[in-house]
Coordinates of C-alpha atoms in Angstrom, one line a residue:
M157 CA 28.0 14.6 26.1
S158 CA 30.0 13.3 23.4
E159 CA 29.5 14.7 19.5
A160 CA 25.8 13.2 18.5
L161 CA 26.5 9.5 17.2
S162 CA 26.0 10.4 13.8
I163 CA 28.0 12.3 11.9
S164 CA 27.8 12.3 7.9
P165 CA 31.0 12.7 6.2
R166 CA 31.5 16.4 4.2
D167 CA 31.0 16.6 0.4
G168 CA 33.4 15.3 -1.6
E169 CA 34.9 12.8 2.1
A170 CA 33.0 10.0 0.8
E171 CA 35.2 9.9 -2.9
R172 CA 38.6 10.2 -0.8
A173 CA 37.5 7.9 1.2
G174 CA 38.2 5.4 -1.7
L175 CA 37.4 1.7 -1.9
N176 CA 36.4 1.9 1.7
G177 CA 33.1 3.9 1.4
A178 CA 32.5 1.2 -1.9
A179 CA 33.2 -2.4 0.5
A180 CA 30.4 -0.5 2.9
L181 CA 27.5 0.4 1.0
G182 CA 29.0 0.3 -2.5
E183 CA 29.7 3.2 -4.8
A184 CA 26.9 4.4 -6.3
A185 CA 25.9 4.7 -2.5
A186 CA 29.8 6.5 -1.5
R187 CA 29.2 9.2 -4.6
G188 CA 25.5 10.0 -2.4
W189 CA 26.4 11.1 0.9
S190 CA 25.0 14.6 1.1
G191 CA 27.6 15.3 4.4
R192 CA 23.8 16.5 6.3
R193 CA 23.3 15.9 9.8
R194 CA 20.0 14.0 9.6
I195 CA 19.1 13.8 14.0
E196 CA 15.4 14.3 14.4
R197 CA 15.8 13.7 17.9
R198 CA 18.5 14.2 20.6
D199 CA 17.6 14.1 24.6
E200 CA 20.7 14.0 26.5
V201 CA 20.9 13.6 30.6
E202 CA 23.8 13.0 32.9
L203 CA 22.9 10.0 35.2
G204 CA 25.6 11.1 38.0
R205 CA 29.0 11.1 37.9
G206 CA 30.6 9.6 34.8
L207 CA 27.2 8.1 33.5
Q208 CA 26.2 10.2 30.5
F209 CA 22.4 9.0 28.3
A210 CA 21.3 10.4 25.2
Y211 CA 18.3 9.0 23.4
A212 CA 18.1 9.8 19.5
T213 CA 15.7 9.2 15.9
E214 CA 17.4 10.4 12.9
N215 CA 16.7 9.2 9.1
I216 CA 18.8 7.5 7.5
A217 CA 17.5 7.1 4.0
L218 CA 20.7 8.3 2.9
P219 CA 23.9 7.1 3.6
T220 CA 25.3 7.7 6.6
Q221 CA 28.1 7.6 8.6
W222 CA 29.6 7.3 12.1
T223 CA 32.6 7.9 14.2
L224 CA 33.3 7.8 17.6
E225 CA 36.7 7.9 19.9
H226 CA 37.6 9.0 23.1
A227 CA 38.8 7.9 26.4
R228 CA 35.6 7.4 27.7
H229 CA 33.5 3.3 26.4
T230 CA 30.5 4.3 24.9
L231 CA 27.7 1.7 24.6
I232 CA 24.9 1.6 21.9
V233 CA 21.9 0.7 21.6
H234 CA 19.3 -0.1 18.6
L235 CA 15.9 0.3 20.1
D236 CA 13.5 0.8 16.7
G237 CA 13.2 1.9 13.0
P238 CA 14.4 -0.3 10.0
M239 CA 18.3 -0.4 8.5
R240 CA 18.9 -2.0 5.4
R241 CA 22.3 -2.2 5.3
L242 CA 25.1 -1.8 8.1
E243 CA 28.5 -2.0 8.9
T244 CA 30.8 -1.7 11.7
R245 CA 34.1 -1.7 12.7
I246 CA 35.8 -1.7 16.0
D247 CA 39.4 -1.6 15.9
G248 CA 41.0 -4.8 17.4
A249 CA 37.6 -6.3 17.0
G250 CA 37.3 -6.9 13.8
R251 CA 34.8 -5.9 11.4
L252 CA 31.3 -6.8 10.6
R253 CA 28.8 -6.3 8.1
A254 CA 24.5 -7.8 9.4
A255 CA 21.9 -5.1 10.1
P256 CA 20.2 -4.9 13.2
A257 CA 17.1 -6.2 15.7
A258 CA 15.6 -3.9 18.5
G259 CA 17.6 -4.8 21.1
D260 CA 21.1 -5.1 19.6
W261 CA 23.7 -3.3 20.3
W262 CA 27.7 -2.6 20.3
L263 CA 30.1 -1.5 22.6
I264 CA 33.0 0.7 22.2
P265 CA 35.5 0.6 25.0
A266 CA 37.4 3.4 25.4
G267 CA 40.5 4.4 23.9
R268 CA 39.3 2.5 20.4
R269 CA 37.9 3.8 17.8
Y270 CA 34.0 2.8 15.8
L271 CA 33.5 3.6 12.7
G272 CA 30.2 2.6 11.4
R273 CA 27.9 3.1 8.3
A274 CA 24.6 2.4 6.9
L275 CA 21.9 3.5 5.1
G276 CA 17.8 2.5 5.6
G277 CA 15.5 4.0 7.6
E278 CA 13.8 6.7 10.7
I279 CA 15.4 4.9 13.4
A280 CA 15.7 5.4 17.6
Y281 CA 19.3 4.7 19.6
A282 CA 20.6 5.1 22.4
E283 CA 24.0 5.9 23.9
L284 CA 25.5 5.6 27.3
N285 CA 29.3 7.2 27.8
I286 CA 30.3 6.1 30.5
D287 CA 34.5 8.0 31.7
P288 CA 35.6 4.7 34.8
A289 CA 36.8 7.3 36.5
G290 CA 33.9 9.4 37.2
F291 CA 32.1 6.3 37.5
A292 CA 34.2 5.6 40.3
E293 CA 34.4 8.8 42.7
S294 CA 29.7 7.1 43.1
A295 CA 31.6 3.5 43.7
P296 CA 34.9 3.0 45.2
G297 CA 35.3 -0.1 44.6
L298 CA 33.9 -0.7 41.9
G299 CA 35.2 -0.7 38.0
E300 CA 38.6 0.2 38.8
G301 CA 41.0 -1.3 36.6
A302 CA 37.8 -2.7 34.3
E303 CA 38.7 -3.8 30.9
L304 CA 35.1 -3.7 28.5
K305 CA 35.1 -6.4 26.2
A306 CA 34.8 -4.5 22.4
R307 CA 30.6 -5.9 21.1
M308 CA 30.0 -5.6 18.4
K309 CA 25.4 -6.2 16.9
H310 CA 26.0 -8.6 20.4
R311 CA 22.4 -9.2 22.9
D312 CA 21.5 -9.0 26.2
P313 CA 17.9 -8.2 27.1
F314 CA 19.0 -6.9 30.4
V315 CA 20.7 -3.7 28.6
H316 CA 18.3 -4.0 25.8
G317 CA 15.3 -3.5 29.3
L318 CA 17.0 -0.4 30.4
A319 CA 18.9 1.0 28.1
A320 CA 15.2 1.3 26.2
R321 CA 13.7 2.3 29.8
L322 CA 15.9 5.4 30.1
A323 CA 15.3 6.5 26.6
H324 CA 11.3 6.2 27.4
L325 CA 12.7 9.3 31.4
S326 CA 15.6 11.2 28.5
E327 CA 12.4 13.8 28.6
A328 CA 11.4 13.2 32.1
R329 CA 12.7 16.5 34.1
D330 CA 11.1 15.3 37.8
D331 CA 13.4 15.1 40.5
L332 CA 12.5 11.2 41.2
A333 CA 13.0 10.9 37.0
A334 CA 16.0 12.0 37.8
M335 CA 16.9 9.7 40.4
L336 CA 15.1 6.9 38.5
R337 CA 17.6 7.5 35.9
E338 CA 20.9 7.4 38.5
S339 CA 19.4 4.2 39.7
L340 CA 19.0 2.6 36.1
G341 CA 22.9 4.1 34.8
Q342 CA 24.6 2.4 37.7
A343 CA 23.5 -0.7 37.5
L344 CA 23.4 -0.5 33.6
Y345 CA 26.6 0.2 33.6
L346 CA 27.6 -2.3 36.9
H347 CA 26.2 -5.2 34.9
L348 CA 28.5 -4.3 31.5
L349 CA 31.1 -4.9 34.5
R350 CA 29.8 -7.9 35.8
E351 CA 29.4 -9.3 32.9
H352 CA 31.0 -8.3 29.5
S353 CA 34.2 -7.2 31.7
A354 CA 37.7 -9.1 30.6
G355 CA 38.9 -10.9 33.7
A356 CA 37.4 -10.1 36.8
A357 CA 38.2 -6.5 36.9
M358 CA 34.8 -5.6 39.4
R359 CA 36.1 -6.1 42.7
A360 CA 32.8 -7.1 45.4
A361 CA 31.3 -4.3 46.6
P362 CA 31.1 -3.5 50.1
T363 CA 27.1 -4.1 51.2
D364 CA 27.1 -3.3 54.5
A365 CA 26.7 -0.2 54.4
R366 CA 24.2 0.9 57.3
L367 CA 22.8 4.3 57.9
S368 CA 23.5 4.9 62.0
E369 CA 19.7 5.6 63.4
A370 CA 20.9 9.7 64.3
V371 CA 22.1 10.1 59.9
R372 CA 18.4 8.1 59.5
R373 CA 16.7 10.0 60.8
R374 CA 19.0 13.4 59.1
V375 CA 17.8 12.0 56.2
E376 CA 14.0 12.2 56.7
D377 CA 14.3 15.0 58.2
Y378 CA 15.6 16.6 55.0
I379 CA 13.4 15.0 53.3
Q380 CA 10.1 16.4 54.9
V381 CA 11.5 19.5 55.3
H382 CA 12.7 19.6 51.5
L383 CA 9.6 17.5 49.8
D384 CA 8.5 20.5 47.6
R385 CA 11.0 21.0 46.2
R386 CA 14.2 19.0 43.9
I387 CA 16.5 16.0 46.1
T388 CA 18.9 14.5 44.6
L389 CA 20.6 10.7 44.7
D390 CA 23.4 12.9 45.1
E391 CA 22.4 15.4 48.4
L392 CA 21.2 12.4 50.4
A393 CA 24.4 10.4 49.7
R394 CA 26.3 13.4 51.6
L395 CA 23.8 13.6 53.7
S396 CA 24.8 10.6 54.4
G397 CA 28.2 10.0 54.3
L398 CA 27.9 7.1 51.8
S399 CA 29.0 7.6 47.7
T400 CA 25.8 7.3 45.5
H401 CA 25.7 3.5 45.2
Q402 CA 26.5 2.5 49.1
L403 CA 23.3 5.4 50.0
L404 CA 21.4 3.2 47.6
I405 CA 21.8 0.3 49.9
A406 CA 22.0 1.5 52.4
F407 CA 18.8 3.2 52.4
R408 CA 16.3 0.8 50.8
H409 CA 18.2 -2.1 54.4
A410 CA 16.7 1.4 57.0
F411 CA 13.0 1.9 55.4
G412 CA 12.7 -0.9 53.7
M413 CA 12.7 0.7 50.6
T414 CA 14.7 3.0 47.7
P415 CA 15.1 6.7 47.7
I416 CA 12.3 7.3 44.4
Q417 CA 9.7 5.4 46.6
Y418 CA 10.4 7.2 49.7
V419 CA 10.3 10.6 49.0
L420 CA 6.6 10.1 46.6
A421 CA 5.0 8.3 49.6
Q422 CA 6.2 11.4 51.8
R423 CA 4.7 13.2 49.5
L424 CA 0.8 11.4 48.9
L425 CA 1.1 11.5 52.6
Q426 CA 1.6 15.4 52.8
V427 CA -0.8 15.4 50.0
C428 CA -3.7 13.1 51.8
R429 CA -2.9 15.3 55.4
R430 CA -4.0 18.2 53.4
L431 CA -6.6 18.0 50.9
R432 CA -8.9 15.5 54.1
G433 CA -7.5 18.7 56.4
G434 CA -7.6 22.1 54.1
A435 CA -9.3 24.0 51.9
D436 CA -6.1 25.4 49.2
D437 CA -6.9 23.9 45.2
I438 CA -5.1 20.5 44.2
A439 CA -2.4 22.7 42.0
T440 CA -0.9 24.1 45.4
I441 CA -0.5 21.5 46.8
A442 CA 0.6 19.9 43.7
V443 CA 3.0 22.5 43.3
E444 CA 3.6 22.7 47.7
S445 CA 4.4 19.0 47.6
G446 CA 6.8 18.4 45.2
F447 CA 5.0 17.6 41.3
S448 CA 5.6 19.9 38.6
S449 CA 1.2 20.5 38.0
H450 CA -2.1 19.3 38.4
S451 CA -2.3 17.1 36.1
H452 CA 1.2 15.4 37.5
L453 CA 0.0 14.4 41.2
S454 CA -3.6 13.5 40.0
A455 CA -1.8 10.7 36.7
V456 CA 0.5 9.4 40.1
F457 CA -2.0 10.0 42.4
K458 CA -5.2 7.7 40.6
K459 CA -2.2 5.0 40.3
R460 CA -1.9 4.7 43.3
Y461 CA -4.9 4.8 45.3
G462 CA -7.4 4.1 42.5
L463 CA -8.9 7.9 42.8
T464 CA -8.0 11.2 41.5
P465 CA -7.4 13.7 44.5
K466 CA -10.6 15.5 43.4
E467 CA -12.7 12.2 44.0
F468 CA -10.2 11.4 47.5
R469 CA -11.1 15.0 48.5
L470 CA -15.2 14.5 47.7
Q471 CA -15.3 10.9 49.8
G472 CA -12.9 12.4 53.0

């Protein structure tokens, strides 16, 4: 993962910046830079090869400066919280002074320098880091040679929605949440390639990926044997001899649902069988069926069937 987005200048640095700092927030505000980092929370997760995501909350009641420059694309989505003033600059794309609303986002292409200066309250934002070469390993033919366009205070409801959903999932540690995050991360990057790249950088993805009958049985057997442990998209892709992106397409063709939906359905079926056919306590059944706890199973079970595991057992 990259350095945390917020990097406030050290004591005295704002004064040395001279007119640049004054132009952004005024001389008095520039002199007020304290140099203390005010990250309240930062959750970082891997979304598969080439994609990393972070959800952060930060207090910018004191003037704050952000800088980024590295060999990956970076997407920053403002999710919540007040900004009274914001100035951003991206090399080659100019400068913008405008406070953001929830859903506004910035896209910094690989190799470009980004500078932001802000003042406000406690804010929440999402940050997606994209290594094009790493992503190409999991989705051959997609995004090779892509040049994303720099964006400042851009709006796209699809990008906002996916970033907010990923932020919501950033703390979840179960394997189904991990698979969902990975799928959403791929969808987000592919959307950026299709809608926000320079020219026709995105090649058509192979849509004829299929699982042979033998591979389908192998995948089914693997999932059944490992329902009690963590299952990842990478494991299923290797088992199928496909890339992660191809697996998502082929799996839906073969099973009529996503890997996440299928694994969850099989775990719930196993729980139902054990509730009907044995006297094991529900906490044991939950853990041995791949759920993190009794309460986790109960929440998922009730959402699916409309009653708790205990009520299901009592009804026979």
